[in-house]
Amino acid sequence: MTNFIKTAATLDNIDDIRKEIDELISKIYHGNRRANDIIFQGLRDINDLKLHITAINNQSDKIIEVIKKEILEQS
């Protein structure tokens, strides 16, 4: 950024200024894109966890029913 400020002070190098601005925009774009990829992967992971939790809850309900049946049969 300091190079940009120094270059901007002398308007002799307009092409250099444009190049530096383009590089900064590119870095911001790629940084944002990477951040979005990380966020979406996190959301996919959360969704997978929800599915696993639901499956575990369904299994625990079945186990409880089997135990209840056994208790009733023993009574």
Short mmCIF file of N, CA, C and O in Angstrom, two decimals:
data_model
loop_
_atom_site.label_atom_id
_atom_site.label_comp_id
_atom_site.label_asym_id
_atom_site.label_seq_id
_atom_site.Cartn_x
_atom_site.Cartn_y
_atom_site.Cartn_z
N MET A 1 0.82 -1.19 0.00
CA MET A 1 0.00 0.00 0.00
C MET A 1 0.86 1.25 0.00
O MET A 1 0.50 2.22 -0.61
N THR A 2 2.01 1.23 0.68
CA THR A 2 2.86 2.41 0.70
C THR A 2 3.42 2.69 -0.70
O THR A 2 3.57 3.84 -1.08
N ASN A 3 3.73 1.62 -1.45
CA ASN A 3 4.18 1.82 -2.83
C ASN A 3 3.11 2.52 -3.65
O ASN A 3 3.40 3.38 -4.47
N PHE A 4 1.86 2.13 -3.40
CA PHE A 4 0.75 2.75 -4.12
C PHE A 4 0.68 4.25 -3.82
O PHE A 4 0.54 5.06 -4.72
N ILE A 5 0.83 4.60 -2.55
CA ILE A 5 0.76 6.01 -2.16
C ILE A 5 1.92 6.79 -2.78
O ILE A 5 1.74 7.87 -3.31
N LYS A 6 3.12 6.23 -2.72
CA LYS A 6 4.28 6.90 -3.31
C LYS A 6 4.09 7.07 -4.81
O LYS A 6 4.39 8.11 -5.36
N THR A 7 3.61 6.02 -5.47
CA THR A 7 3.42 6.08 -6.92
C THR A 7 2.32 7.07 -7.26
O THR A 7 2.42 7.80 -8.25
N ALA A 8 1.28 7.11 -6.46
CA ALA A 8 0.18 8.02 -6.74
C ALA A 8 0.62 9.47 -6.64
O ALA A 8 0.07 10.34 -7.31
N ALA A 9 1.61 9.72 -5.79
CA ALA A 9 2.09 11.10 -5.62
C ALA A 9 2.72 11.63 -6.91
O ALA A 9 2.63 12.81 -7.20
N THR A 10 3.32 10.76 -7.67
CA THR A 10 3.89 11.18 -8.95
C THR A 10 3.02 10.58 -10.05
O THR A 10 2.99 9.37 -10.25
N LEU A 11 2.29 11.38 -10.73
CA LEU A 11 1.34 10.90 -11.73
C LEU A 11 2.02 10.50 -13.03
O LEU A 11 1.36 10.29 -14.04
N ASP A 12 3.33 10.33 -12.98
CA ASP A 12 4.06 9.92 -14.17
C ASP A 12 3.76 8.46 -14.53
O ASP A 12 3.82 8.08 -15.69
N ASN A 13 3.46 7.66 -13.54
CA ASN A 13 3.33 6.21 -13.76
C ASN A 13 1.88 5.75 -13.62
O ASN A 13 1.56 4.89 -12.81
N ILE A 14 0.99 6.26 -14.42
CA ILE A 14 -0.43 5.90 -14.36
C ILE A 14 -0.62 4.40 -14.59
O ILE A 14 -1.42 3.76 -13.91
N ASP A 15 0.12 3.82 -15.51
CA ASP A 15 -0.02 2.39 -15.78
C ASP A 15 0.37 1.55 -14.56
O ASP A 15 -0.26 0.53 -14.27
N ASP A 16 1.41 1.99 -13.85
CA ASP A 16 1.81 1.28 -12.62
C ASP A 16 0.71 1.37 -11.56
O ASP A 16 0.45 0.40 -10.85
N ILE A 17 0.10 2.53 -11.46
CA ILE A 17 -0.99 2.72 -10.49
C ILE A 17 -2.14 1.79 -10.84
O ILE A 17 -2.68 1.10 -9.98
N ARG A 18 -2.51 1.74 -12.12
CA ARG A 18 -3.61 0.86 -12.55
C ARG A 18 -3.27 -0.61 -12.28
O ARG A 18 -4.12 -1.38 -11.83
N LYS A 19 -2.05 -0.97 -12.54
CA LYS A 19 -1.62 -2.36 -12.31
C LYS A 19 -1.72 -2.70 -10.83
O LYS A 19 -2.19 -3.78 -10.45
N GLU A 20 -1.27 -1.79 -9.98
CA GLU A 20 -1.32 -2.04 -8.55
C GLU A 20 -2.76 -2.13 -8.05
O GLU A 20 -3.09 -2.99 -7.22
N ILE A 21 -3.63 -1.27 -8.57
CA ILE A 21 -5.05 -1.33 -8.20
C ILE A 21 -5.65 -2.66 -8.64
O ILE A 21 -6.37 -3.31 -7.89
N ASP A 22 -5.35 -3.09 -9.86
CA ASP A 22 -5.85 -4.38 -10.36
C ASP A 22 -5.36 -5.53 -9.48
O ASP A 22 -6.12 -6.47 -9.20
N GLU A 23 -4.11 -5.48 -9.05
CA GLU A 23 -3.57 -6.54 -8.19
C GLU A 23 -4.30 -6.56 -6.84
O GLU A 23 -4.63 -7.63 -6.32
N LEU A 24 -4.57 -5.38 -6.29
CA LEU A 24 -5.29 -5.31 -5.01
C LEU A 24 -6.71 -5.86 -5.15
O LEU A 24 -7.18 -6.62 -4.30
N ILE A 25 -7.38 -5.49 -6.23
CA ILE A 25 -8.74 -5.98 -6.47
C ILE A 25 -8.72 -7.50 -6.62
O ILE A 25 -9.58 -8.21 -6.09
N SER A 26 -7.74 -8.01 -7.33
CA SER A 26 -7.61 -9.46 -7.53
C SER A 26 -7.42 -10.17 -6.18
O SER A 26 -8.03 -11.22 -5.93
N LYS A 27 -6.55 -9.62 -5.33
CA LYS A 27 -6.32 -10.23 -4.02
C LYS A 27 -7.59 -10.24 -3.18
O LYS A 27 -7.90 -11.23 -2.52
N ILE A 28 -8.33 -9.13 -3.21
CA ILE A 28 -9.59 -9.05 -2.46
C ILE A 28 -10.58 -10.07 -3.00
O ILE A 28 -11.22 -10.81 -2.24
N TYR A 29 -10.70 -10.16 -4.32
CA TYR A 29 -11.63 -11.10 -4.95
C TYR A 29 -11.31 -12.54 -4.56
O TYR A 29 -12.17 -13.30 -4.13
N HIS A 30 -10.05 -12.92 -4.68
CA HIS A 30 -9.66 -14.29 -4.37
C HIS A 30 -9.79 -14.57 -2.88
O HIS A 30 -10.15 -15.69 -2.48
N GLY A 31 -9.51 -13.58 -2.04
CA GLY A 31 -9.68 -13.75 -0.60
C GLY A 31 -11.14 -13.98 -0.25
O GLY A 31 -11.47 -14.86 0.55
N ASN A 32 -12.02 -13.19 -0.86
CA ASN A 32 -13.46 -13.35 -0.61
C ASN A 32 -13.95 -14.70 -1.10
O ASN A 32 -14.76 -15.36 -0.45
N ARG A 33 -13.45 -15.10 -2.25
CA ARG A 33 -13.86 -16.39 -2.81
C ARG A 33 -13.44 -17.55 -1.90
O ARG A 33 -14.20 -18.48 -1.66
N ARG A 34 -12.23 -17.48 -1.39
CA ARG A 34 -11.73 -18.51 -0.48
C ARG A 34 -12.55 -18.53 0.81
O ARG A 34 -12.90 -19.59 1.33
N ALA A 35 -12.87 -17.34 1.32
CA ALA A 35 -13.68 -17.26 2.54
C ALA A 35 -15.05 -17.89 2.31
O ALA A 35 -15.56 -18.63 3.16
N ASN A 36 -15.65 -17.62 1.16
CA ASN A 36 -16.95 -18.22 0.84
C ASN A 36 -16.86 -19.73 0.76
O ASN A 36 -17.75 -20.44 1.23
N ASP A 37 -15.79 -20.24 0.17
CA ASP A 37 -15.60 -21.70 0.09
C ASP A 37 -15.54 -22.31 1.49
O ASP A 37 -16.14 -23.36 1.74
N ILE A 38 -14.82 -21.66 2.39
CA ILE A 38 -14.70 -22.16 3.76
C ILE A 38 -16.06 -22.14 4.46
O ILE A 38 -16.45 -23.10 5.14
N ILE A 39 -16.81 -21.06 4.29
CA ILE A 39 -18.13 -20.94 4.92
C ILE A 39 -19.07 -22.03 4.41
O ILE A 39 -19.75 -22.70 5.19
N PHE A 40 -19.11 -22.22 3.08
CA PHE A 40 -20.01 -23.23 2.53
C PHE A 40 -19.61 -24.64 2.94
O PHE A 40 -20.47 -25.48 3.17
N GLN A 41 -18.33 -24.91 3.06
CA GLN A 41 -17.89 -26.23 3.54
C GLN A 41 -18.36 -26.42 4.98
O GLN A 41 -18.81 -27.50 5.36
N GLY A 42 -18.26 -25.37 5.78
CA GLY A 42 -18.73 -25.45 7.16
C GLY A 42 -20.23 -25.73 7.23
O GLY A 42 -20.68 -26.53 8.04
N LEU A 43 -20.99 -25.09 6.36
CA LEU A 43 -22.44 -25.33 6.32
C LEU A 43 -22.75 -26.77 5.90
O LEU A 43 -23.66 -27.40 6.45
N ARG A 44 -21.99 -27.29 4.94
CA ARG A 44 -22.19 -28.69 4.53
C ARG A 44 -21.86 -29.63 5.69
O ARG A 44 -22.58 -30.61 5.93
N ASP A 45 -20.79 -29.33 6.43
CA ASP A 45 -20.42 -30.16 7.58
C ASP A 45 -21.52 -30.13 8.65
O ASP A 45 -21.84 -31.17 9.24
N ILE A 46 -22.09 -28.96 8.89
CA ILE A 46 -23.16 -28.84 9.88
C ILE A 46 -24.37 -29.66 9.44
O ILE A 46 -24.99 -30.36 10.24
N ASN A 47 -24.69 -29.59 8.16
CA ASN A 47 -25.82 -30.36 7.65
C ASN A 47 -25.58 -31.86 7.82
O ASN A 47 -26.48 -32.61 8.21
N ASP A 48 -24.35 -32.31 7.54
CA ASP A 48 -24.01 -33.72 7.73
C ASP A 48 -24.17 -34.13 9.20
O ASP A 48 -24.69 -35.21 9.50
N LEU A 49 -23.74 -33.25 10.10
CA LEU A 49 -23.89 -33.54 11.53
C LEU A 49 -25.36 -33.66 11.93
O LEU A 49 -25.73 -34.53 12.72
N LYS A 50 -26.19 -32.79 11.37
CA LYS A 50 -27.62 -32.86 11.66
C LYS A 50 -28.19 -34.21 11.24
O LYS A 50 -28.99 -34.81 11.95
N LEU A 51 -27.76 -34.68 10.05
CA LEU A 51 -28.25 -35.97 9.57
C LEU A 51 -27.81 -37.10 10.50
O LEU A 51 -28.58 -38.01 10.81
N HIS A 52 -26.56 -37.05 10.97
CA HIS A 52 -26.06 -38.07 11.89
C HIS A 52 -26.81 -38.04 13.21
O HIS A 52 -27.17 -39.09 13.76
N ILE A 53 -27.07 -36.86 13.72
CA ILE A 53 -27.80 -36.73 14.99
C ILE A 53 -29.22 -37.27 14.84
O ILE A 53 -29.72 -37.98 15.72
N THR A 54 -29.84 -36.97 13.72
CA THR A 54 -31.20 -37.49 13.47
C THR A 54 -31.19 -39.01 13.43
O THR A 54 -32.07 -39.67 14.01
N ALA A 55 -30.20 -39.57 12.76
CA ALA A 55 -30.09 -41.03 12.68
C ALA A 55 -29.90 -41.64 14.07
O ALA A 55 -30.52 -42.65 14.41
N ILE A 56 -29.06 -41.02 14.88
CA ILE A 56 -28.82 -41.51 16.25
C ILE A 56 -30.10 -41.42 17.07
O ILE A 56 -30.45 -42.36 17.80
N ASN A 57 -30.81 -40.31 16.94
CA ASN A 57 -32.07 -40.15 17.68
C ASN A 57 -33.08 -41.22 17.26
O ASN A 57 -33.77 -41.79 18.11
N ASN A 58 -33.16 -41.50 15.97
CA ASN A 58 -34.08 -42.53 15.49
C ASN A 58 -33.70 -43.89 16.05
O ASN A 58 -34.57 -44.68 16.43
N GLN A 59 -32.42 -44.20 16.10
CA GLN A 59 -31.98 -45.48 16.65
C GLN A 59 -32.26 -45.57 18.14
O GLN A 59 -32.67 -46.62 18.64
N SER A 60 -32.05 -44.47 18.85
CA SER A 60 -32.29 -44.50 20.30
C SER A 60 -33.77 -44.71 20.59
O SER A 60 -34.13 -45.42 21.54
N ASP A 61 -34.65 -44.14 19.77
CA ASP A 61 -36.09 -44.37 19.94
C ASP A 61 -36.43 -45.85 19.76
O ASP A 61 -37.22 -46.41 20.52
N LYS A 62 -35.82 -46.48 18.77
CA LYS A 62 -36.06 -47.91 18.53
C LYS A 62 -35.54 -48.75 19.70
O LYS A 62 -36.20 -49.70 20.13
N ILE A 63 -34.38 -48.40 20.21
CA ILE A 63 -33.80 -49.13 21.35
C ILE A 63 -34.72 -49.01 22.57
O ILE A 63 -34.97 -50.00 23.27
N ILE A 64 -35.23 -47.81 22.80
CA ILE A 64 -36.13 -47.60 23.95
C ILE A 64 -37.39 -48.45 23.79
O ILE A 64 -37.87 -49.06 24.76
N GLU A 65 -37.92 -48.53 22.59
CA GLU A 65 -39.12 -49.34 22.34
C GLU A 65 -38.84 -50.82 22.62
O GLU A 65 -39.67 -51.51 23.23
N VAL A 66 -37.69 -51.31 22.19
CA VAL A 66 -37.34 -52.71 22.43
C VAL A 66 -37.21 -52.97 23.92
O VAL A 66 -37.71 -53.99 24.44
N ILE A 67 -36.57 -52.07 24.64
CA ILE A 67 -36.41 -52.23 26.10
C ILE A 67 -37.78 -52.23 26.78
O ILE A 67 -38.05 -53.05 27.67
N LYS A 68 -38.66 -51.32 26.35
CA LYS A 68 -40.01 -51.26 26.93
C LYS A 68 -40.74 -52.59 26.70
O LYS A 68 -41.40 -53.11 27.61
N LYS A 69 -40.64 -53.14 25.49
CA LYS A 69 -41.28 -54.42 25.16
C LYS A 69 -40.77 -55.52 26.08
O LYS A 69 -41.54 -56.31 26.61
N GLU A 70 -39.45 -55.57 26.25
CA GLU A 70 -38.85 -56.61 27.09
C GLU A 70 -39.32 -56.46 28.54
O GLU A 70 -39.59 -57.48 29.20
N ILE A 71 -39.40 -55.24 29.01
CA ILE A 71 -39.84 -55.01 30.39
C ILE A 71 -41.30 -55.45 30.54
O ILE A 71 -41.67 -56.11 31.52
N LEU A 72 -42.13 -55.10 29.55
CA LEU A 72 -43.53 -55.49 29.63
C LEU A 72 -43.70 -57.01 29.55
O LEU A 72 -44.56 -57.60 30.23
N GLU A 73 -42.88 -57.65 28.73
CA GLU A 73 -42.96 -59.11 28.61
C GLU A 73 -42.52 -59.79 29.90
O GLU A 73 -43.02 -60.86 30.25
N GLN A 74 -41.58 -59.21 30.60
CA GLN A 74 -41.07 -59.81 31.84
C GLN A 74 -42.06 -59.60 33.01
O GLN A 74 -42.02 -60.32 33.99
N SER A 75 -42.91 -58.59 32.87
CA SER A 75 -43.86 -58.29 33.97
C SER A 75 -44.93 -59.32 34.08
O SER A 75 -45.42 -59.93 33.23
#
